[in-house]
Every structure is written in structure tokens, then in C-alpha cells.
Coordinates of N, CA, C and O in Angstrom, one line a residue:
X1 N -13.3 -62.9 83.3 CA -14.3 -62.9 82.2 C -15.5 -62.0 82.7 O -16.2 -62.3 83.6
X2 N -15.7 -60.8 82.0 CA -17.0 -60.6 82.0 C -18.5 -60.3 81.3 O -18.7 -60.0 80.1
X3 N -19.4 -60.6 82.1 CA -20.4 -60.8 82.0 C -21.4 -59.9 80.9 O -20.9 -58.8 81.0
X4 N -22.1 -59.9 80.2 CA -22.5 -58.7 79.2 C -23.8 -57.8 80.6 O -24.5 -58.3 81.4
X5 N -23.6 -56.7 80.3 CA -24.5 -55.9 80.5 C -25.9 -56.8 80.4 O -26.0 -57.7 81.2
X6 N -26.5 -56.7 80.0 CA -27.5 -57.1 79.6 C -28.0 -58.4 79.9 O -29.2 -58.7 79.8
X7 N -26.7 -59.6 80.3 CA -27.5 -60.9 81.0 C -27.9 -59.9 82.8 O -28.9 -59.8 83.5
X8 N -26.2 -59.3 83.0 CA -26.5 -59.4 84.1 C -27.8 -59.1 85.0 O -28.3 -59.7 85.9
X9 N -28.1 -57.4 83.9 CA -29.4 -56.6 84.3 C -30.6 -57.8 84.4 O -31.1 -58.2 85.5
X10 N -30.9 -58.3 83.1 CA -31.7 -59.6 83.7 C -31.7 -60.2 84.7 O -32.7 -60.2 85.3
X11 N -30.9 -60.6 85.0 CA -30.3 -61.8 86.3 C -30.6 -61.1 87.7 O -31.1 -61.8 88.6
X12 N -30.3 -59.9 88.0 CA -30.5 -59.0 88.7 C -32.0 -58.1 89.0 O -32.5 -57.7 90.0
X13 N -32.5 -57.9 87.7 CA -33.6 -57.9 87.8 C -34.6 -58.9 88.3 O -35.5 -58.6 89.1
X14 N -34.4 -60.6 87.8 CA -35.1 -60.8 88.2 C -34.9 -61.0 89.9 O -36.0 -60.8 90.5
X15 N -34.0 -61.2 90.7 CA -33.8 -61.3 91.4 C -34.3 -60.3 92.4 O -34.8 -60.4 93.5
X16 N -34.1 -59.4 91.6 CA -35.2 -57.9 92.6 C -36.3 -58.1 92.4 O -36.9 -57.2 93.0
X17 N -37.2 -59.0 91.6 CA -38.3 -59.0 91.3 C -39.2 -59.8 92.2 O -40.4 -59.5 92.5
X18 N -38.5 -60.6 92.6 CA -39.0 -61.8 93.5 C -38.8 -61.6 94.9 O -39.5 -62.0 95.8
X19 N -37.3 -60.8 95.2 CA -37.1 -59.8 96.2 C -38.0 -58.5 96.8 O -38.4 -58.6 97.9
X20 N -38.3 -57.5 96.0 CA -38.8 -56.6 96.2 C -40.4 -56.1 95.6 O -40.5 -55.0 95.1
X21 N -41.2 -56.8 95.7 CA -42.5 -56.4 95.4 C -42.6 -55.9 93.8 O -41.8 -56.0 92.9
X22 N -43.7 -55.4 94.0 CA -44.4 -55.1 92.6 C -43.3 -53.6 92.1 O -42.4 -53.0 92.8
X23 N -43.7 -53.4 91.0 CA -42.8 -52.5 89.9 C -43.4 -51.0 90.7 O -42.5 -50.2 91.1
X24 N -44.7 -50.8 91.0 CA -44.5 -49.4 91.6 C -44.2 -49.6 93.1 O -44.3 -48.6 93.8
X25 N -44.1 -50.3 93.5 CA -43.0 -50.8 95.0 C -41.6 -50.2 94.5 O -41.1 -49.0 94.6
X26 N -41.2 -51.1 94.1 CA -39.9 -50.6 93.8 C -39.4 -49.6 92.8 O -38.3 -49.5 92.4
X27 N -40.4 -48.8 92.5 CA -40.0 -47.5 91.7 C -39.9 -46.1 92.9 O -39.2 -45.2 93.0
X28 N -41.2 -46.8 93.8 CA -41.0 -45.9 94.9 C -40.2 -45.6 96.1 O -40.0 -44.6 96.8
X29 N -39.7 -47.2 96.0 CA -38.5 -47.3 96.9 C -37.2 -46.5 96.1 O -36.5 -45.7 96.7
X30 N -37.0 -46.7 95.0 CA -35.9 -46.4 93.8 C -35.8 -44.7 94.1 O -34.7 -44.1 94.5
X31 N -37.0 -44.1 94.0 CA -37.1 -42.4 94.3 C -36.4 -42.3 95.6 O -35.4 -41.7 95.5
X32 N -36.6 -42.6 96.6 CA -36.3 -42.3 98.3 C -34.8 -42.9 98.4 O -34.1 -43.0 99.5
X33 N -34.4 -43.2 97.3 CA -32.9 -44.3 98.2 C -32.1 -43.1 98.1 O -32.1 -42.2 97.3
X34 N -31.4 -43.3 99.1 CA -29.6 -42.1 99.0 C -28.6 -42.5 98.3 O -28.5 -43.8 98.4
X35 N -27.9 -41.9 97.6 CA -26.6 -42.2 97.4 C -25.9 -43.0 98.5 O -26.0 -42.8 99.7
X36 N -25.2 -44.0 97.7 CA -24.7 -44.8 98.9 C -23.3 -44.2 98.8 O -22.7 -44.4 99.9
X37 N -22.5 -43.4 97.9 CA -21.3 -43.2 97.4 C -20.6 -42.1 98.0 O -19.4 -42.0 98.1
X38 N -21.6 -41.0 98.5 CA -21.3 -39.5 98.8 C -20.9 -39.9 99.9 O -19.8 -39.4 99.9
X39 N -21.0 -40.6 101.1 CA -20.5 -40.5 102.2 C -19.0 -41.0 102.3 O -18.2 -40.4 103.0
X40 N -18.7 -42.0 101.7 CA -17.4 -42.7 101.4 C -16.1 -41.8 101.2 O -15.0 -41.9 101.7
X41 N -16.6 -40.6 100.2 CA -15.9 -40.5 99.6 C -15.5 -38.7 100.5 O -14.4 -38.2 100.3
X42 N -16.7 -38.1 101.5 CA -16.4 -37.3 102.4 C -16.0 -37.6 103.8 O -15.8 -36.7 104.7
X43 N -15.9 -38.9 104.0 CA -15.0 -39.6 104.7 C -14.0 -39.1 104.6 O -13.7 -38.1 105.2
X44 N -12.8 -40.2 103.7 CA -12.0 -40.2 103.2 C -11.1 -39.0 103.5 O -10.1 -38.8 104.1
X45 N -12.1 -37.9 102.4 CA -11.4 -36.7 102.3 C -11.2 -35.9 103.3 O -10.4 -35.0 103.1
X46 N -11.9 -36.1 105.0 CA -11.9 -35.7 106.3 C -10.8 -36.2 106.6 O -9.8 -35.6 106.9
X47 N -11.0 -37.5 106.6 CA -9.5 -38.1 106.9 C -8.2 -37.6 106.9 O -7.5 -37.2 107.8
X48 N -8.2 -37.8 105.3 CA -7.1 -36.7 105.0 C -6.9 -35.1 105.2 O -5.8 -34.5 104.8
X49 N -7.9 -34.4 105.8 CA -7.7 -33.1 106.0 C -6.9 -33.8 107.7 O -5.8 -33.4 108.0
X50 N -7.4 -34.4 108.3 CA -7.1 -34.6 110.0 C -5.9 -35.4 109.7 O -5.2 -35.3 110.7
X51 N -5.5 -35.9 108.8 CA -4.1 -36.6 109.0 C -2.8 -35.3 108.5 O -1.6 -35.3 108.9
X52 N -3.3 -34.5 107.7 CA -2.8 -33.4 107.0 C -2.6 -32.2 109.1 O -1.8 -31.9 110.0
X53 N -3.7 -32.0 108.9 CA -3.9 -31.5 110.1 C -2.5 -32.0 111.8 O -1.6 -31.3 112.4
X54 N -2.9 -33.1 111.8 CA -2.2 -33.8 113.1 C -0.4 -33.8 112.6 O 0.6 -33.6 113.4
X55 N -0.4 -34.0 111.3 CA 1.1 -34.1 111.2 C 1.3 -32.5 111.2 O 2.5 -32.3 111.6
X56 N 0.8 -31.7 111.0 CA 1.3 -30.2 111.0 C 1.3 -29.8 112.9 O 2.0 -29.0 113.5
X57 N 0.5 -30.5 113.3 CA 0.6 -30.2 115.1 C 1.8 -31.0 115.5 O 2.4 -30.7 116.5
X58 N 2.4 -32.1 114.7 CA 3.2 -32.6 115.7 C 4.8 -32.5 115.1 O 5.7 -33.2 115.2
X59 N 4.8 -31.2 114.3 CA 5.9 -30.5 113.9 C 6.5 -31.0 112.8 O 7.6 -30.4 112.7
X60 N 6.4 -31.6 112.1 CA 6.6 -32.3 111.0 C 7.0 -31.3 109.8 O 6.1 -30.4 109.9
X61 N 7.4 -31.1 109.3 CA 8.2 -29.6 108.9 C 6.9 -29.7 107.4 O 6.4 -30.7 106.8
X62 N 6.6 -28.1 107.2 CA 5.7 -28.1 105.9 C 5.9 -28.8 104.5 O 5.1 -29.3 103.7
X63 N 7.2 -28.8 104.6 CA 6.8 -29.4 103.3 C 7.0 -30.9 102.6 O 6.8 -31.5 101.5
X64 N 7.5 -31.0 103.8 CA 7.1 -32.3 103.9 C 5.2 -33.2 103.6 O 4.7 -33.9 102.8
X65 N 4.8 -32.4 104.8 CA 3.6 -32.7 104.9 C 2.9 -32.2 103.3 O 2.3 -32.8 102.5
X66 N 3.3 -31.0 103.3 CA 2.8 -30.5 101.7 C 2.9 -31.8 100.7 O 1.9 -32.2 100.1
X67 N 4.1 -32.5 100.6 CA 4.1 -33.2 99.4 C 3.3 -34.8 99.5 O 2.9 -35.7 98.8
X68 N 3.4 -34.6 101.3 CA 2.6 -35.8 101.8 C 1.2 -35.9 100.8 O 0.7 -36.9 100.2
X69 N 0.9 -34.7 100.9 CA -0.9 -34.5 101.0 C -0.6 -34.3 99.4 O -0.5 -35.5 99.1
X70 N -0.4 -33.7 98.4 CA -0.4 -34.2 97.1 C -0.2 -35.6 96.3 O -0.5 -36.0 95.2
X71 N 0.9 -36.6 97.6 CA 0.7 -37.9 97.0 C -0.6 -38.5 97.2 O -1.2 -39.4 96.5
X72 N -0.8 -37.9 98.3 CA -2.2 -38.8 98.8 C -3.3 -38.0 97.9 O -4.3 -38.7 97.8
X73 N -3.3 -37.2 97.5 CA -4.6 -36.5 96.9 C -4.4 -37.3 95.5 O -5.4 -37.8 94.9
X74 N -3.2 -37.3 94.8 CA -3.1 -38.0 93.6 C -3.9 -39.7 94.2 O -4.9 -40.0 93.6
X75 N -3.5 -40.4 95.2 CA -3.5 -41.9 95.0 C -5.2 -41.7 95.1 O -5.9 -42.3 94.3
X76 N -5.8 -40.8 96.2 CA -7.1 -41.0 96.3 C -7.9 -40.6 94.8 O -8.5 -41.4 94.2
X77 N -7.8 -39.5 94.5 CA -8.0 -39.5 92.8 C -7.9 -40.5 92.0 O -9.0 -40.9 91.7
X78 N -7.0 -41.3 91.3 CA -7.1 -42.6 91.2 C -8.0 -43.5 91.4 O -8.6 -44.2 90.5
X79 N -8.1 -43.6 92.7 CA -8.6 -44.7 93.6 C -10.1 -44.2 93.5 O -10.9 -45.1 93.1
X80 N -10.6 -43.1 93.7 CA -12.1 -42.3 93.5 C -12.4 -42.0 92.2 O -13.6 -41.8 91.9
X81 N -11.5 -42.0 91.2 CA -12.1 -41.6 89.3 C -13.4 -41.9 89.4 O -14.2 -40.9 89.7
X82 N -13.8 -43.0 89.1 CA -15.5 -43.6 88.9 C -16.2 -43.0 89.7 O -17.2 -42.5 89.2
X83 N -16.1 -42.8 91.4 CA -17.2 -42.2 91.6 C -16.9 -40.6 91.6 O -17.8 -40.0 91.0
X84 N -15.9 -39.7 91.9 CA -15.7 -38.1 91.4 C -16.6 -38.3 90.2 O -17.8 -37.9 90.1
X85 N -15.9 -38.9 89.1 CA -16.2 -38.8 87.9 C -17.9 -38.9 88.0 O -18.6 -38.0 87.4
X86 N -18.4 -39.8 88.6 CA -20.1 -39.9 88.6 C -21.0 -38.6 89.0 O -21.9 -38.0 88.4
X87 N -20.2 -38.3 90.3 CA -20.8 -37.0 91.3 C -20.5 -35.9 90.2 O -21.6 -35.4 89.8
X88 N -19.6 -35.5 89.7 CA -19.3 -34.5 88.8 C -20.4 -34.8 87.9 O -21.3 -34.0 88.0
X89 N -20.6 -35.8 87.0 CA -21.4 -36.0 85.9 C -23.3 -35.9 86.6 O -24.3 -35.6 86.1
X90 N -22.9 -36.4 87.9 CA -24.5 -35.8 88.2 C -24.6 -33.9 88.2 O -25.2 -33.0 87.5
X91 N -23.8 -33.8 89.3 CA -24.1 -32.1 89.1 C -24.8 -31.7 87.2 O -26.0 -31.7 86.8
X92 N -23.7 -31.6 86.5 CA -24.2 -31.5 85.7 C -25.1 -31.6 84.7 O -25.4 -30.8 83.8
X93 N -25.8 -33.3 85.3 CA -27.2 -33.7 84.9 C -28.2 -32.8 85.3 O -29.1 -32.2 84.7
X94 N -27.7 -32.7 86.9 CA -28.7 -31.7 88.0 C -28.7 -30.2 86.9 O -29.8 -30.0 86.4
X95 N -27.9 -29.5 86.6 CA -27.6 -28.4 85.6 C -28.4 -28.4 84.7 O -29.4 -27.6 84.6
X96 N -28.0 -29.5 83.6 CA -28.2 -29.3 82.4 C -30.1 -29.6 82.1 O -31.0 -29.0 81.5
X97 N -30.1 -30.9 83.2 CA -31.4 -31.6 83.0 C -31.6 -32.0 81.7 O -32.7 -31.7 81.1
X98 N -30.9 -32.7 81.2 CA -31.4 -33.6 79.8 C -32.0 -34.3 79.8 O -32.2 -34.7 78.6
X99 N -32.9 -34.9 80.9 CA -33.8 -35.8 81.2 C -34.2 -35.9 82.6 O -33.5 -35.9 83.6
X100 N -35.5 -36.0 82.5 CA -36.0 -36.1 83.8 C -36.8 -37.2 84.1 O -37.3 -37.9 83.3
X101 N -37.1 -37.3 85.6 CA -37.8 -39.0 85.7 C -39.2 -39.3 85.1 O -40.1 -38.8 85.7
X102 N -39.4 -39.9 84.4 CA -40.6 -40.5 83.6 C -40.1 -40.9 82.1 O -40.8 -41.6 81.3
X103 N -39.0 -40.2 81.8 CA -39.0 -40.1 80.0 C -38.3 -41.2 79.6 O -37.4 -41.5 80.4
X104 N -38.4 -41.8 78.7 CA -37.7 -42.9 78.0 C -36.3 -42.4 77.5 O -36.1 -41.4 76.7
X105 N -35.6 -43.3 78.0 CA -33.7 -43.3 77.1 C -33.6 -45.0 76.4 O -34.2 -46.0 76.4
X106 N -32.3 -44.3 75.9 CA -32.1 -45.5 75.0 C -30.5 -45.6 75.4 O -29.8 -44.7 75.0
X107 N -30.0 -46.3 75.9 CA -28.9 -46.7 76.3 C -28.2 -47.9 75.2 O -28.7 -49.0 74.9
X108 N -27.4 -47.5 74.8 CA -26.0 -48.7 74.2 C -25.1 -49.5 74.9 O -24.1 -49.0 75.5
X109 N -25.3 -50.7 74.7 CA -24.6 -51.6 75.8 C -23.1 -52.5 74.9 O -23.1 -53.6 74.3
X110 N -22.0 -51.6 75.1 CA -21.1 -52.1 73.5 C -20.9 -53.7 74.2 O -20.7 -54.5 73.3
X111 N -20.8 -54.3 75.3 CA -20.2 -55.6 75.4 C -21.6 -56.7 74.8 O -21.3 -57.9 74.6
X112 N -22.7 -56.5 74.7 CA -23.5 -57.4 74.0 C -24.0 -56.7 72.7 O -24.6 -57.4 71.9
X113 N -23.7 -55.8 72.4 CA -23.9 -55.4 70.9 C -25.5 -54.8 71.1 O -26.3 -55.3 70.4
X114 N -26.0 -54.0 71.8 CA -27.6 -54.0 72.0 C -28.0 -53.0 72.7 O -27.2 -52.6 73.6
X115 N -29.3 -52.2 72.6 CA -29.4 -51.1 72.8 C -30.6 -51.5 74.1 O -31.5 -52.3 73.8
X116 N -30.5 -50.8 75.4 CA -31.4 -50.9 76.8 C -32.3 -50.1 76.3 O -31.7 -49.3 75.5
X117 N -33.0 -50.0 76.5 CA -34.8 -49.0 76.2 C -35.0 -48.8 78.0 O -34.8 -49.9 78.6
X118 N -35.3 -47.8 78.7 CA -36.1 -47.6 80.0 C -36.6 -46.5 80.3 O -36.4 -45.5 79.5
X119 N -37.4 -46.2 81.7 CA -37.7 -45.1 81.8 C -36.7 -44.7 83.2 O -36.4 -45.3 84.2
X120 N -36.5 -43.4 82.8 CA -35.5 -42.5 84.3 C -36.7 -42.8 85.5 O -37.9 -42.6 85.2
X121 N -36.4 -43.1 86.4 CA -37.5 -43.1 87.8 C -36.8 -42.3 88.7 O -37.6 -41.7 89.4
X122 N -35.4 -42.1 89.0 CA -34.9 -41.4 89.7 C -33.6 -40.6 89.3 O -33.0 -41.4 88.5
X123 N -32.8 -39.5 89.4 CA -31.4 -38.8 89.1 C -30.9 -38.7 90.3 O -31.3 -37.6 90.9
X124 N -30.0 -39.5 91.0 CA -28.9 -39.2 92.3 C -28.3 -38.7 91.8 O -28.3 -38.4 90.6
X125 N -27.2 -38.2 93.1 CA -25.9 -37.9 93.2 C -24.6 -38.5 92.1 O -23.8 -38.0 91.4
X126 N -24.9 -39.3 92.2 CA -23.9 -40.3 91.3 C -24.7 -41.4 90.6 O -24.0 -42.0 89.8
X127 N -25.8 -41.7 90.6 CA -26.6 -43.0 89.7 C -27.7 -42.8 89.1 O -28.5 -42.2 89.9
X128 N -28.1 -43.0 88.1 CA -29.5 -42.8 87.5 C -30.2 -44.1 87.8 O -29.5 -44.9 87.4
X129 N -31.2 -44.6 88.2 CA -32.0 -45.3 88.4 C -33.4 -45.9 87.0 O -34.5 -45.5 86.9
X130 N -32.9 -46.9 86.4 CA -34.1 -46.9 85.2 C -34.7 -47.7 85.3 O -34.0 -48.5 85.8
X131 N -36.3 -48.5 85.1 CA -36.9 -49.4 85.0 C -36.8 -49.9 83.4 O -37.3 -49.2 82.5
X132 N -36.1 -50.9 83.2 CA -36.2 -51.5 82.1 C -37.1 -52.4 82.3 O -37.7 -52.6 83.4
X133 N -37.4 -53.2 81.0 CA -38.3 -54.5 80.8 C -38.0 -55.6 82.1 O -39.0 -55.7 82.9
X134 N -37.3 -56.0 82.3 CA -37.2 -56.8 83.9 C -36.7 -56.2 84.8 O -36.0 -56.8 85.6
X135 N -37.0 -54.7 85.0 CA -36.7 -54.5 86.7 C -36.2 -53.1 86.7 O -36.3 -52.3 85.8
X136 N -35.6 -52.9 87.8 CA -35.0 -51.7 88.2 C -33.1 -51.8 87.7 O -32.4 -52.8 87.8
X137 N -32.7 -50.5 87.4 CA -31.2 -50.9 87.1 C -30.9 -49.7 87.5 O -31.6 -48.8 87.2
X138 N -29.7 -49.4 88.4 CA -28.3 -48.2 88.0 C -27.2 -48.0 87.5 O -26.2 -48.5 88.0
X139 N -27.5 -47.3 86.5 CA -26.7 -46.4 85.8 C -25.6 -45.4 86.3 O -26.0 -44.3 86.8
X140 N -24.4 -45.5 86.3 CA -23.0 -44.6 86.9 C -23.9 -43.4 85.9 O -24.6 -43.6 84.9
X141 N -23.6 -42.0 86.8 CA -24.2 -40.6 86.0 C -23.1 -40.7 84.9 O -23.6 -40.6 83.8
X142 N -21.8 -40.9 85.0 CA -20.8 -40.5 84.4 C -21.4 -41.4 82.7 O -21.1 -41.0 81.6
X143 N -22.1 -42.4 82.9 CA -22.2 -43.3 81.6 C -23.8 -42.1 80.9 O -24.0 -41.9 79.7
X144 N -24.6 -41.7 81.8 CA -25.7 -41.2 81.4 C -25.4 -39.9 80.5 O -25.9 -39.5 79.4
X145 N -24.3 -39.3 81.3 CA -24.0 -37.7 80.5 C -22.9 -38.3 79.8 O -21.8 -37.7 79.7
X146 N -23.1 -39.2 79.3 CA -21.7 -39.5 78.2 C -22.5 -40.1 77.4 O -22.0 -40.1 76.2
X147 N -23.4 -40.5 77.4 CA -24.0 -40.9 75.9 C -25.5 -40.3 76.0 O -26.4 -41.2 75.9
X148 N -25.8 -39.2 76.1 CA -26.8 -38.4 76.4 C -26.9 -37.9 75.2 O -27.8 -37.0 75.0

């Protein structure tokens, strides 16, 4: 069962509320945070260059390893959609700039039927950061440049 958008942000907001100090506390904390996502996922992909890599040293005939490394590139694709998909959709925020931090969006939330009102405070890598009416929230880039 899930939860609507909009209890949760509440529930979460408040919770950051009482957790983390006052609203320009945590707007300022909100600007300085890193993506938590980009490293995961250049991990990974290291990984797989060194596992690609080590089977080609230990003789493993090409193409073998060749079709190795397209299953694994398919399952990690898969497995990464939402955040690629994010990182991709930030570049293009970074690009396009349809919004930048201070201005009001209006966000549609289809599982409670209701539209979020906030201001941008920050544009990562992969997440938009908004101060709604109770608190701080992130936004996947991928949902920001999709209903932009």
C-alpha cells in the first residue's frame, strides 16, 4: 500500500522540523548537500570496467566477455533507470534552466489528487530540493523536467 505524496511530505517534514532547526537552517544546509546518488552509480560502473578488464587478463576468450559485459550493462540499466534517468534529467535542467533557486513551482501530485506549491532552494545532480509549507522535500530531476 502506498502512501500519498502529500501525507508523506508532511510527516517528513515535520519530522525535519523538529530535527533540523529553523527554515533558513535548513535551506542552507539543503544548498551545500551532495548528491548522494552519483557515487553509487560510478562505482558500479568501475566495477564493471575492472571485472570486464580482469576477465580479458585471465584469457577468457573475447567474446565471451563481450556478451558478458552487454548482459551486465543491460541488468545495470534496469537496475539504475530512476537514477540515469534523474542524472540525465538534471543535466538538462543544468542546460535548459527552467527554473532556478528562489522561484515558485507548482507540482501535481496524481496519487492524492492535489497540486504542491514550493520554492526551488537547490538543483543537484539528480534532485531538486523544495521548501514547501512544512518543510524541505526532494524531488527526482526526472519528475521536475517531466512536468516543467
Amino acid at each position: 500500500m502506498e502512501q500519498s505524496l502529500v501525507d508523506a511530505l508532511r510527516v517528513r517534514a515535520q519530522q525535519g522540523r523538529r530535527a533540523y532547526g529553523t527554515v533558513a537552517q535548513r535551506r542552507e544546509r539543503a544548498r551545500s548537500m551532495p548528491a548522494r546518488v552519483v557515487l553509487p552509480v560510478v562505482l558500479a560502473g568501475g566495477a564493471q570496467v575492472l571485472l570486464i578488464l580482469g576477465c580479458l587478463a585471465l584469457g577468457f576468450p573475447t567474446a565471451l566477455v563481450v556478451a558478458c559485459a552487454v548482459a551486465l550493462a543491460i541488468v545495470s540499466a534496469v537496475i539504475h533507470r530512476r537514477t540515469v534517468g534523474s542524472l540525465i534529467a538534471g543535466a538538462g535542467i543544468r542546460v535548459a534552466q527552467p527554473y532556478v533557486p528562489g522561484e515558485q513551482v507548482r507540482l501535481f501530485v496524481p496519487t492524492s489528487d492535489a497540486v504542491v506549491t514550493g520554492e526551488i532552494v537547490r538543483v543537484g545532480p539528480a534532485n531538486t530540493t523544495l521548501m514547501i509549507d512544512d518543510g524541505l522535500v526532494r524531488v527526482p530531476n526526472s519528475r521536475m523536467f517531466r512536468d516543467r
